[in-house]
Coordinates of C-alpha atoms in Angstrom, one line a residue:
Chain A
M1 CA -89.0 -60.8 -43.4
K2 CA -89.4 -57.0 -44.3
I3 CA -87.3 -55.0 -47.1
L4 CA -86.3 -51.5 -47.4
V5 CA -85.7 -50.6 -50.9
P6 CA -84.7 -46.6 -51.6
V7 CA -85.9 -45.0 -54.8
K8 CA -84.7 -41.7 -56.8
R9 CA -86.2 -39.9 -58.9
V10 CA -83.4 -38.5 -62.3
L11 CA -83.8 -37.3 -64.8
D12 CA -84.9 -39.7 -67.6
Y13 CA -82.7 -42.2 -69.4
N14 CA -83.5 -41.6 -72.7
V15 CA -82.4 -37.8 -72.1
K16 CA -80.1 -36.2 -72.9
P17 CA -79.1 -33.7 -70.0
R18 CA -78.6 -29.5 -71.5
V19 CA -76.0 -27.6 -69.0
K20 CA -77.5 -24.5 -67.7
A21 CA -76.6 -21.5 -69.3
D22 CA -75.4 -19.7 -65.8
G23 CA -73.4 -22.7 -64.4
S24 CA -74.9 -23.5 -61.8
G25 CA -76.5 -27.1 -62.9
I26 CA -78.3 -29.5 -65.3
D27 CA -81.9 -27.6 -66.4
L28 CA -84.4 -29.4 -64.7
A29 CA -87.2 -27.8 -65.8
N30 CA -90.2 -29.4 -68.3
V31 CA -87.8 -32.3 -68.9
K32 CA -89.5 -36.5 -68.3
M33 CA -88.3 -37.3 -64.5
S34 CA -88.2 -40.7 -63.9
M35 CA -87.2 -43.6 -61.6
N36 CA -84.1 -44.7 -61.4
P37 CA -83.6 -47.5 -63.3
F38 CA -81.1 -49.0 -61.5
D39 CA -83.9 -48.6 -58.4
E40 CA -86.5 -50.5 -60.3
I41 CA -84.1 -53.3 -60.4
A42 CA -84.6 -53.0 -56.5
V43 CA -88.3 -53.3 -56.5
E44 CA -88.3 -55.9 -59.2
E45 CA -86.0 -57.9 -57.1
A46 CA -88.2 -57.3 -53.7
I47 CA -91.8 -58.3 -55.1
R48 CA -89.8 -60.9 -56.9
L49 CA -88.6 -61.8 -52.8
K50 CA -92.4 -61.1 -51.9
E51 CA -93.4 -63.7 -55.1
K52 CA -91.2 -66.9 -53.7
G53 CA -92.3 -65.7 -49.9
V54 CA -89.0 -64.6 -49.6
A55 CA -90.8 -61.6 -47.7
T56 CA -93.2 -60.2 -45.9
E57 CA -94.0 -56.7 -46.8
I58 CA -92.1 -54.0 -48.6
V59 CA -91.5 -50.4 -47.9
V60 CA -90.2 -48.4 -50.5
V61 CA -88.7 -44.6 -49.5
S62 CA -87.9 -41.5 -50.9
I63 CA -86.2 -38.5 -50.3
G64 CA -86.4 -35.1 -52.4
E65 CA -89.2 -32.9 -53.6
Q66 CA -93.2 -33.7 -53.1
K67 CA -93.1 -35.0 -56.7
A68 CA -91.0 -37.7 -55.2
Q69 CA -93.7 -39.4 -54.3
E70 CA -95.0 -40.5 -58.6
T71 CA -92.2 -42.3 -58.3
L72 CA -93.1 -44.0 -55.1
R73 CA -96.7 -44.8 -56.1
T74 CA -94.4 -46.5 -59.4
A75 CA -92.9 -48.4 -57.0
L76 CA -96.2 -49.3 -54.7
A77 CA -97.8 -50.0 -58.5
M78 CA -95.2 -52.5 -59.0
G79 CA -96.1 -54.3 -56.1
A80 CA -94.4 -52.4 -53.0
D81 CA -96.6 -52.2 -50.4
R82 CA -96.2 -49.0 -48.6
A83 CA -93.9 -45.8 -49.1
I84 CA -92.4 -43.5 -46.7
L85 CA -91.3 -40.1 -48.5
I86 CA -89.1 -37.5 -46.8
V87 CA -89.6 -34.0 -48.1
T88 CA -87.1 -32.0 -48.0
E89 CA -86.3 -29.0 -50.4
D90 CA -82.8 -29.0 -50.2
R91 CA -79.8 -31.1 -52.5
V92 CA -79.5 -33.9 -50.3
E93 CA -75.4 -36.0 -50.8
P94 CA -75.4 -39.4 -50.4
L95 CA -74.3 -39.3 -47.1
G96 CA -77.2 -37.6 -46.0
V97 CA -79.3 -39.7 -47.3
A98 CA -77.6 -43.3 -45.7
K99 CA -78.4 -41.4 -42.6
L100 CA -81.6 -40.5 -43.3
L101 CA -82.0 -44.3 -44.3
K102 CA -80.3 -46.0 -41.2
A103 CA -82.6 -44.1 -38.8
I104 CA -85.2 -46.1 -41.3
A105 CA -83.9 -48.7 -40.8
D106 CA -83.6 -48.5 -36.9
E107 CA -87.6 -47.5 -36.6
E108 CA -88.3 -50.5 -39.2
A109 CA -86.1 -53.1 -38.4
P110 CA -86.3 -55.0 -42.2
G111 CA -84.0 -58.0 -43.2
L112 CA -83.0 -57.0 -46.7
V113 CA -82.8 -53.7 -47.6
I114 CA -82.1 -53.5 -51.7
L115 CA -80.9 -50.2 -53.5
G116 CA -79.9 -49.2 -57.1
K117 CA -76.2 -49.0 -57.1
Q118 CA -75.8 -46.0 -58.6
A119 CA -77.9 -43.3 -59.8
I120 CA -77.8 -41.6 -63.8
D121 CA -77.7 -38.0 -62.4
D122 CA -75.0 -38.1 -60.0
D123 CA -73.6 -40.9 -60.6
N124 CA -72.1 -41.5 -57.4
N125 CA -72.8 -45.1 -56.5
Q126 CA -72.1 -44.7 -52.2
T127 CA -76.0 -45.2 -50.5
G128 CA -75.8 -48.5 -50.3
Q129 CA -72.2 -48.8 -48.7
M130 CA -72.1 -46.0 -46.1
L131 CA -75.4 -47.3 -45.3
A132 CA -73.8 -50.6 -45.0
A133 CA -71.1 -48.9 -42.6
L134 CA -73.9 -46.7 -40.3
T135 CA -75.6 -49.9 -39.9
G136 CA -72.3 -52.2 -39.3
W137 CA -74.7 -54.8 -41.5
G138 CA -72.7 -57.0 -44.4
Q139 CA -73.1 -55.3 -48.0
G140 CA -73.3 -57.6 -51.7
T141 CA -72.9 -54.3 -54.0
F142 CA -73.0 -54.5 -58.0
A143 CA -75.3 -57.9 -57.5
S144 CA -76.3 -59.8 -60.5
A145 CA -77.8 -62.7 -58.5
V146 CA -79.6 -62.7 -55.4
E147 CA -80.4 -65.7 -53.1
V148 CA -81.8 -65.6 -49.0
G149 CA -81.3 -68.9 -47.2
G150 CA -81.9 -69.1 -43.1
D151 CA -80.1 -66.1 -41.3
T152 CA -78.0 -65.5 -44.8
V153 CA -78.1 -64.1 -48.1
K154 CA -76.2 -64.7 -51.0
V155 CA -75.1 -62.3 -54.1
T156 CA -73.2 -63.2 -57.0
R157 CA -71.5 -60.0 -57.0
E158 CA -70.4 -58.1 -61.1
I159 CA -66.9 -57.0 -60.7
D160 CA -64.3 -56.4 -63.5
G161 CA -62.6 -59.5 -63.8
G162 CA -66.2 -61.5 -63.8
S163 CA -68.1 -62.3 -60.6
E164 CA -67.6 -63.3 -57.2
T165 CA -70.0 -64.6 -54.9
V166 CA -70.2 -63.8 -51.0
D167 CA -72.6 -64.7 -48.1
L168 CA -73.5 -62.2 -45.9
K169 CA -75.4 -62.3 -42.6
L170 CA -78.9 -61.0 -42.5
P171 CA -80.3 -57.8 -42.3
A172 CA -78.1 -57.0 -45.1
I173 CA -77.3 -54.5 -48.2
V174 CA -77.4 -55.4 -51.5
T175 CA -77.4 -52.8 -54.4
T176 CA -77.9 -53.8 -58.1
D177 CA -76.5 -54.4 -60.8
L178 CA -78.5 -54.0 -64.7
R179 CA -78.2 -57.7 -64.7
L180 CA -80.2 -58.8 -61.3
N181 CA -83.9 -59.0 -63.2
E182 CA -85.8 -57.4 -65.9
P183 CA -88.4 -55.5 -63.7
R184 CA -91.7 -55.4 -64.4
Y185 CA -94.4 -52.1 -66.2
A186 CA -97.1 -51.4 -63.9
S187 CA -100.6 -52.3 -65.4
L188 CA -103.5 -49.9 -65.7
P189 CA -105.1 -51.6 -62.4
N190 CA -102.4 -51.5 -60.3
I191 CA -101.8 -48.4 -61.4
M192 CA -105.1 -47.2 -59.7
K193 CA -104.9 -50.0 -56.7
A194 CA -101.3 -47.8 -55.5
K195 CA -104.0 -45.0 -55.0
S196 CA -105.2 -46.1 -52.3
K197 CA -101.7 -48.1 -50.5
P198 CA -100.4 -46.0 -47.4
L199 CA -97.8 -42.6 -48.0
A200 CA -96.7 -41.6 -45.3
Q201 CA -94.9 -38.2 -45.7
K202 CA -92.0 -36.7 -43.0
T203 CA -89.2 -34.6 -42.4
A204 CA -85.6 -35.0 -42.1
A205 CA -85.9 -33.2 -39.1
D206 CA -88.7 -35.6 -38.0
Y207 CA -85.8 -38.3 -37.4
G208 CA -82.7 -35.4 -36.5
V209 CA -80.6 -36.1 -38.9
D210 CA -77.8 -33.4 -40.1
I211 CA -78.1 -33.5 -43.8
A212 CA -76.7 -30.3 -44.7
P213 CA -75.0 -31.1 -47.5
R214 CA -70.9 -31.3 -47.6
I215 CA -69.6 -30.7 -51.2
T216 CA -70.3 -27.1 -53.5
T217 CA -70.7 -27.8 -56.4
L218 CA -68.7 -24.4 -58.1
K219 CA -69.7 -24.4 -61.5
V220 CA -71.1 -27.1 -64.0
E221 CA -69.7 -27.5 -67.9
E222 CA -70.4 -28.8 -71.5
P223 CA -67.6 -31.8 -72.0
A224 CA -64.7 -30.5 -74.6
K225 CA -66.7 -31.3 -77.9
R226 CA -65.0 -33.0 -80.3
S227 CA -64.5 -32.0 -82.9
A228 CA -66.4 -33.4 -86.4
G229 CA -65.2 -36.3 -87.5
V230 CA -64.8 -37.4 -91.5
K231 CA -66.2 -40.5 -93.3
V232 CA -63.9 -42.6 -95.8
A233 CA -65.6 -44.3 -99.0
D234 CA -64.1 -48.2 -98.6
V235 CA -61.4 -50.3 -96.5
D236 CA -58.7 -49.5 -97.9
E237 CA -59.6 -45.7 -97.0
L238 CA -59.6 -46.4 -93.6
I239 CA -56.6 -48.9 -93.0
G240 CA -54.5 -45.5 -95.4
K241 CA -56.4 -43.9 -92.1
L242 CA -55.2 -46.4 -90.2
K243 CA -52.0 -46.1 -91.4
T244 CA -50.9 -42.8 -90.5
L245 CA -52.7 -42.9 -87.2
G246 CA -49.1 -45.4 -86.7
V247 CA -51.8 -48.2 -85.7
V248 CA -50.9 -50.8 -87.8
A249 CA -47.7 -50.5 -90.3
Chain B
M1 CA -51.3 -33.3 -47.3
K2 CA -51.0 -36.9 -46.3
T3 CA -52.6 -39.2 -48.7
L4 CA -53.2 -43.3 -48.7
V5 CA -53.4 -44.7 -51.7
W6 CA -55.7 -48.0 -51.9
V7 CA -53.2 -50.8 -53.9
E8 CA -55.4 -52.6 -56.3
H9 CA -53.4 -56.1 -56.5
D10 CA -54.5 -60.3 -57.5
G11 CA -52.7 -61.5 -54.4
A12 CA -49.1 -60.9 -57.3
V13 CA -48.6 -57.9 -58.8
V14 CA -50.1 -54.6 -58.5
K15 CA -52.5 -53.5 -60.6
D16 CA -52.6 -50.7 -63.4
A17 CA -55.4 -49.0 -62.3
T18 CA -52.8 -47.7 -58.5
L19 CA -50.7 -45.8 -61.0
A20 CA -53.2 -43.6 -61.8
T21 CA -53.9 -43.3 -58.6
V22 CA -50.7 -42.8 -57.8
T23 CA -50.7 -39.5 -60.1
A24 CA -53.6 -38.1 -59.4
A25 CA -52.9 -38.0 -55.4
S26 CA -49.0 -36.7 -55.8
Q27 CA -50.7 -33.6 -57.2
M28 CA -52.2 -33.3 -53.8
G29 CA -49.6 -34.3 -51.5
D30 CA -46.8 -36.9 -50.0
V31 CA -47.8 -40.7 -51.4
H32 CA -48.5 -43.6 -48.8
L33 CA -50.3 -46.3 -50.0
L34 CA -51.9 -49.3 -48.5
V35 CA -51.1 -53.1 -50.0
A36 CA -53.5 -55.4 -47.7
G37 CA -54.8 -58.4 -48.2
Q38 CA -53.1 -62.4 -47.2
G39 CA -50.0 -63.0 -48.7
V40 CA -49.4 -60.0 -50.0
G41 CA -44.7 -59.4 -49.3
A42 CA -44.5 -59.4 -53.0
V43 CA -47.5 -56.9 -54.7
A44 CA -45.9 -54.5 -51.5
E45 CA -41.9 -55.0 -52.9
Q46 CA -42.9 -53.9 -56.0
A47 CA -45.6 -51.1 -54.3
A48 CA -42.4 -49.5 -53.0
K49 CA -40.8 -49.1 -56.2
I50 CA -43.0 -46.8 -57.5
A51 CA -42.2 -43.4 -58.7
G52 CA -42.9 -40.7 -56.0
V53 CA -44.2 -42.8 -53.0
G54 CA -42.5 -42.1 -49.6
K55 CA -44.3 -45.5 -47.2
V56 CA -45.8 -48.4 -47.5
H57 CA -48.4 -49.8 -45.4
V58 CA -49.1 -54.1 -45.6
A59 CA -52.2 -55.2 -43.9
D60 CA -51.2 -59.4 -44.0
D61 CA -53.7 -60.5 -42.4
A62 CA -57.3 -63.6 -43.5
A63 CA -59.6 -61.2 -43.3
Y64 CA -58.0 -58.9 -45.7
A65 CA -57.4 -61.6 -48.4
H66 CA -60.6 -60.9 -50.5
A67 CA -60.9 -57.2 -49.8
L68 CA -64.4 -57.9 -48.4
A69 CA -65.3 -54.4 -47.4
E70 CA -66.6 -55.3 -43.7
N71 CA -63.2 -56.0 -42.9
V72 CA -61.0 -53.3 -44.6
A73 CA -63.3 -50.7 -44.0
P74 CA -62.1 -50.0 -40.2
L75 CA -58.6 -51.5 -41.2
V76 CA -58.5 -48.1 -44.3
A77 CA -60.3 -46.1 -41.2
E78 CA -58.6 -46.7 -39.0
L79 CA -54.8 -45.8 -40.6
M80 CA -57.1 -42.7 -41.7
G81 CA -55.9 -41.1 -38.4
H82 CA -52.6 -40.3 -39.3
H83 CA -53.4 -39.7 -43.2
D84 CA -55.8 -36.5 -44.3
A85 CA -57.1 -38.3 -48.3
F86 CA -57.9 -42.0 -48.7
V87 CA -57.8 -42.1 -52.7
V88 CA -59.2 -44.6 -54.5
P89 CA -59.0 -45.8 -58.3
S90 CA -62.5 -46.4 -59.5
T91 CA -61.8 -49.8 -59.9
S92 CA -64.9 -52.4 -58.7
T93 CA -63.0 -53.0 -55.5
G94 CA -62.3 -49.5 -55.1
K95 CA -66.4 -48.8 -55.3
N96 CA -67.0 -51.0 -53.3
I97 CA -65.2 -50.3 -50.1
A98 CA -64.6 -46.2 -50.3
P99 CA -67.8 -45.2 -49.5
R100 CA -68.1 -47.4 -46.9
V101 CA -64.8 -45.5 -45.8
A102 CA -66.2 -42.4 -46.1
A103 CA -69.8 -43.3 -43.8
L104 CA -66.9 -44.3 -41.1
L105 CA -65.7 -41.4 -41.2
D106 CA -67.7 -39.0 -41.4
V107 CA -67.3 -37.3 -44.2
M108 CA -69.0 -37.3 -47.9
Q109 CA -66.8 -38.9 -51.1
I110 CA -65.4 -37.4 -54.7
S111 CA -65.8 -40.4 -56.5
D112 CA -64.4 -41.1 -60.0
I113 CA -62.4 -37.9 -60.2
L114 CA -61.0 -36.0 -63.6
S115 CA -58.8 -33.9 -62.6
V116 CA -57.7 -32.3 -59.5
E117 CA -57.8 -28.5 -59.6
G118 CA -57.1 -27.0 -55.8
D119 CA -57.4 -27.3 -52.1
N120 CA -60.0 -29.8 -52.0
T121 CA -61.6 -29.3 -55.2
F122 CA -61.3 -31.2 -58.1
T123 CA -63.5 -31.8 -61.3
R124 CA -66.2 -35.0 -61.5
P125 CA -67.8 -36.3 -64.2
I126 CA -72.3 -36.8 -63.7
Y127 CA -74.9 -37.3 -66.0
A128 CA -73.2 -40.1 -67.1
G129 CA -70.8 -38.2 -68.6
N130 CA -73.2 -35.3 -70.4
A131 CA -71.3 -32.3 -67.6
I132 CA -68.1 -32.3 -66.1
A133 CA -68.9 -30.1 -62.3
T134 CA -66.1 -28.9 -60.3
V135 CA -67.4 -29.4 -56.4
K136 CA -65.2 -28.4 -53.2
S137 CA -65.6 -30.3 -50.2
S138 CA -65.6 -28.4 -46.3
D139 CA -65.0 -32.4 -44.8
A140 CA -61.7 -31.9 -43.0
K141 CA -60.6 -36.2 -45.0
L142 CA -61.5 -36.4 -48.2
V143 CA -62.5 -40.3 -49.5
V144 CA -62.0 -39.4 -53.5
T145 CA -61.8 -42.7 -56.3
V146 CA -60.2 -41.9 -59.3
R147 CA -60.8 -42.0 -63.3
G148 CA -57.7 -44.2 -64.5
T149 CA -57.9 -43.8 -67.7
A150 CA -58.2 -39.5 -66.6
F151 CA -54.4 -40.0 -65.0
A152 CA -51.2 -40.7 -66.5
K153 CA -49.3 -43.6 -65.4
A154 CA -46.9 -43.3 -62.5
A155 CA -43.6 -44.8 -63.3
T156 CA -43.2 -48.5 -61.6
E157 CA -39.4 -48.5 -61.5
G158 CA -37.6 -45.5 -59.2
G159 CA -39.2 -45.6 -56.4
S160 CA -38.2 -46.5 -52.4
A161 CA -40.6 -46.8 -50.0
T162 CA -40.3 -47.8 -46.4
I163 CA -42.4 -51.0 -45.9
E164 CA -44.3 -50.7 -42.8
A165 CA -46.5 -53.4 -41.0
V166 CA -50.1 -52.6 -39.4
G167 CA -51.4 -54.4 -37.7
S168 CA -55.1 -56.5 -38.6
T169 CA -57.9 -55.2 -37.8
G170 CA -59.8 -58.4 -37.2
E171 CA -62.9 -60.6 -39.2
K172 CA -66.8 -58.3 -38.5
G173 CA -68.0 -61.9 -39.5
V174 CA -70.5 -60.3 -41.0
S175 CA -69.1 -61.9 -44.6
T176 CA -68.4 -64.8 -46.1
F177 CA -66.3 -64.7 -49.6
V178 CA -67.2 -67.8 -51.4
S179 CA -66.2 -68.2 -54.6
S180 CA -65.0 -66.2 -57.5
E181 CA -65.2 -66.9 -61.8
I182 CA -63.3 -64.9 -63.5
A183 CA -63.6 -64.6 -67.2
A184 CA -59.6 -66.3 -69.1
S185 CA -58.5 -63.6 -71.2
E186 CA -55.6 -63.7 -72.7
R187 CA -55.7 -60.7 -74.8
P188 CA -54.7 -56.6 -73.6
E189 CA -56.9 -56.0 -70.5
L190 CA -60.1 -53.5 -71.7
T191 CA -59.6 -50.3 -68.9
S192 CA -55.7 -50.5 -70.0
A193 CA -55.7 -51.6 -73.8
K194 CA -54.1 -49.3 -76.4
I195 CA -56.3 -50.3 -78.4
I196 CA -60.4 -51.6 -78.3
V197 CA -62.6 -53.1 -80.5
S198 CA -66.0 -52.9 -79.7
G199 CA -69.1 -55.0 -80.9
G200 CA -73.0 -53.9 -80.6
R201 CA -76.5 -55.6 -80.8
A202 CA -75.8 -55.8 -84.9
L203 CA -74.3 -59.1 -84.3
Q204 CA -77.0 -60.7 -83.6
N205 CA -75.2 -63.9 -82.0
A206 CA -72.2 -65.6 -80.5
E207 CA -70.9 -67.2 -83.4
N208 CA -70.4 -63.4 -85.5
F209 CA -69.4 -61.8 -82.1
T210 CA -66.6 -64.5 -82.1
S211 CA -66.0 -64.7 -85.1
I212 CA -65.6 -61.3 -86.7
I213 CA -64.7 -59.0 -83.9
E214 CA -61.9 -61.1 -82.1
P215 CA -59.1 -61.8 -85.5
L216 CA -59.5 -58.3 -86.0
A217 CA -58.7 -57.5 -82.8
D218 CA -56.2 -60.4 -82.5
K219 CA -54.5 -58.4 -85.2
L220 CA -54.6 -55.1 -83.7
G221 CA -53.7 -56.3 -80.3
A222 CA -56.3 -54.8 -78.9
G223 CA -58.5 -55.3 -76.6
V224 CA -62.3 -56.6 -76.7
G225 CA -65.3 -54.8 -75.5
A226 CA -68.8 -54.3 -76.5
S227 CA -72.0 -52.5 -75.7
R228 CA -75.0 -53.3 -73.3
A229 CA -76.9 -54.7 -76.2
A230 CA -74.2 -57.3 -76.9
V231 CA -73.8 -58.1 -73.6
D232 CA -77.4 -58.7 -72.2
A233 CA -77.9 -61.1 -75.7
G234 CA -75.2 -63.7 -74.5
Y235 CA -73.0 -62.6 -77.0
V236 CA -69.8 -62.1 -74.7
P237 CA -69.6 -62.2 -70.5
N238 CA -70.5 -58.3 -69.4
D239 CA -67.0 -58.0 -68.3
Y240 CA -66.7 -56.6 -71.3
Q241 CA -69.0 -54.0 -71.2
V242 CA -68.5 -50.4 -72.0
G243 CA -70.4 -47.6 -70.5
Q244 CA -72.1 -45.6 -67.8
T245 CA -72.9 -48.9 -65.7
G246 CA -69.5 -51.2 -67.5
K247 CA -66.2 -50.8 -67.6
I248 CA -64.7 -46.3 -69.0
V249 CA -61.9 -46.8 -71.5
A250 CA -59.5 -43.5 -72.8
P251 CA -57.9 -46.1 -75.4
E252 CA -55.7 -44.5 -78.1
V253 CA -58.1 -45.3 -80.9
Y254 CA -61.9 -46.8 -80.3
I255 CA -63.1 -49.6 -83.1
A256 CA -67.0 -49.8 -83.1
V257 CA -68.4 -52.1 -84.5
G258 CA -72.8 -52.1 -85.3
I259 CA -73.0 -50.2 -82.3
S260 CA -75.4 -47.7 -82.3
G261 CA -73.6 -45.5 -79.5
A262 CA -76.9 -44.5 -77.1
I263 CA -75.7 -41.8 -74.1
Q264 CA -75.0 -44.9 -72.3
H265 CA -72.4 -46.0 -74.3
L266 CA -71.0 -43.0 -75.4
A267 CA -70.2 -42.3 -71.2
G268 CA -68.0 -45.3 -71.3
M269 CA -65.1 -45.5 -74.2
K270 CA -65.8 -40.8 -75.7
D271 CA -63.1 -40.1 -74.1
S272 CA -61.1 -42.0 -76.7
K273 CA -58.1 -40.2 -78.4
V274 CA -59.4 -41.5 -82.0
I275 CA -62.9 -43.2 -82.5
I276 CA -64.2 -45.3 -85.5
A277 CA -67.3 -46.2 -86.7
I278 CA -68.6 -49.0 -88.3
N279 CA -71.8 -48.9 -88.7
K280 CA -74.4 -49.7 -91.9
D281 CA -77.1 -46.9 -90.1
E282 CA -75.1 -43.4 -91.9
D283 CA -77.6 -41.7 -89.1
A284 CA -76.4 -44.1 -86.4
P285 CA -76.0 -41.4 -83.5
I286 CA -71.7 -43.3 -83.1
F287 CA -71.2 -41.4 -86.3
Q288 CA -71.3 -37.5 -83.9
V289 CA -68.3 -38.0 -82.0
A290 CA -65.8 -40.6 -84.3
D291 CA -63.7 -39.4 -86.1
I292 CA -63.8 -42.3 -89.2
G293 CA -65.8 -43.4 -90.0
L294 CA -67.7 -46.0 -92.1
V295 CA -70.8 -47.0 -93.7
G296 CA -71.5 -50.0 -94.6
D297 CA -72.8 -53.9 -94.3
L298 CA -69.8 -55.0 -91.2
F299 CA -70.5 -59.1 -91.9
K300 CA -68.7 -57.6 -95.3
L301 CA -66.3 -54.7 -94.1
V302 CA -64.7 -55.9 -90.8
P303 CA -63.7 -59.4 -92.1
E304 CA -61.9 -57.2 -95.5
L305 CA -60.7 -55.3 -93.3
T306 CA -58.9 -57.5 -90.9
E307 CA -58.4 -59.6 -94.4
K308 CA -56.4 -56.6 -95.4
L309 CA -54.6 -55.4 -92.4

């Protein structure tokens, strides 16, 4: 079975985003970019399925500027077999990404597509579900455990009150939650090896998919700042404050 | 504009998240509700009493029993033939279903809205709440998910909507519900609690979490939350997690105990009215957002606080 893993290049999760002064967006010039953390978990899960003999090949795909190559090389160094980069300088929304991924899924015929549950830049949490809709496949979102058996995959999902398990017919879509696994680090020899693994370059036009954005961002602002707080010296003073707030009688 | 609101329920009662979503939808236009499930007559009756609701569509069928997105999305897509917007609470169920509906309708979803700014225009948080974007949709139909803490709850009484049965779109046969494990808790639900006491890695183990955080929460009638570190270390189940990848809360009072305040955690609680931090590291980032800070050893201070309350 082939596994398809879409990965996204995003602002590193440790970097505090700075809103541009003109309100047009987030300043991404000269800041550290990395693979979206949920996507690392997706790549890791695919590799584990390959190590178990469930998967035969792992294809990673990214959509974005040329520099997204670095993100794909990281996935290749972790253990993916080959990569596809769909180069575009334009902003692409989850719906456009899902349509491109649908086209790739038609071509590659994967048994499983594993995506992160959300990208930490746009915080949308949509692409996996949209791809599932376009393919008509089952979706196991927010997965904390994935077990492939025969022609189905059993996915344990994190839900608001606890967890739930669903059985999906293959092929299927899985989106990863944080608890699914602990992604491995790429070793230096593997990083070197990854440089010679195949990386195909495509454009959106190659797939004949319209990715024109449907949403316009009118402005981006900093959230309202909280006013500076006070420090109290001891528990008694804290209780005094709680009383003033009416939290305790 | 005619909106269709997804009613979040557990088969017996309408959940609070629905009420905030109704408020958001009423700012967009007429409010219709969709109650989907199996044996949901009682839920539909409760839903019909929510103030400001025009009509309740009820889809009662085994295919909808566990709100599987594969079965529910085609139903919603069909109902969207005569609605202009699908408005959904940002719960795990809502987040699972809404994008599938959006793609079936060939529209882009707007996730986790904080406010309705006008025709097709909304604000929403990006980058873990470090920025607020104002966005406008050019799609013919809207699909939006609503951040519950950003809208007041609609009244549960006063409405008298008509209830109308809708036909089933059937079982799609690609997914099956197997089982669920719901964590038992008698404390207030995290997303609707007025007070939350949250613990972090500094608690060191599950026993300390139970013996230090929970008595304080019980004394205050508070919900119990946790940072990702505490969840990952196994101190508490993961549905306790507050943050970018867990629950977004905005209680009257949020008490953070032994939580450093990483941006992913702040994303989930920084809209709380009053934030209180107890931490031994006076340089911890949590103190930058805390209204009241107490620097010291939580193992000494928290039991003292619980006792004196």
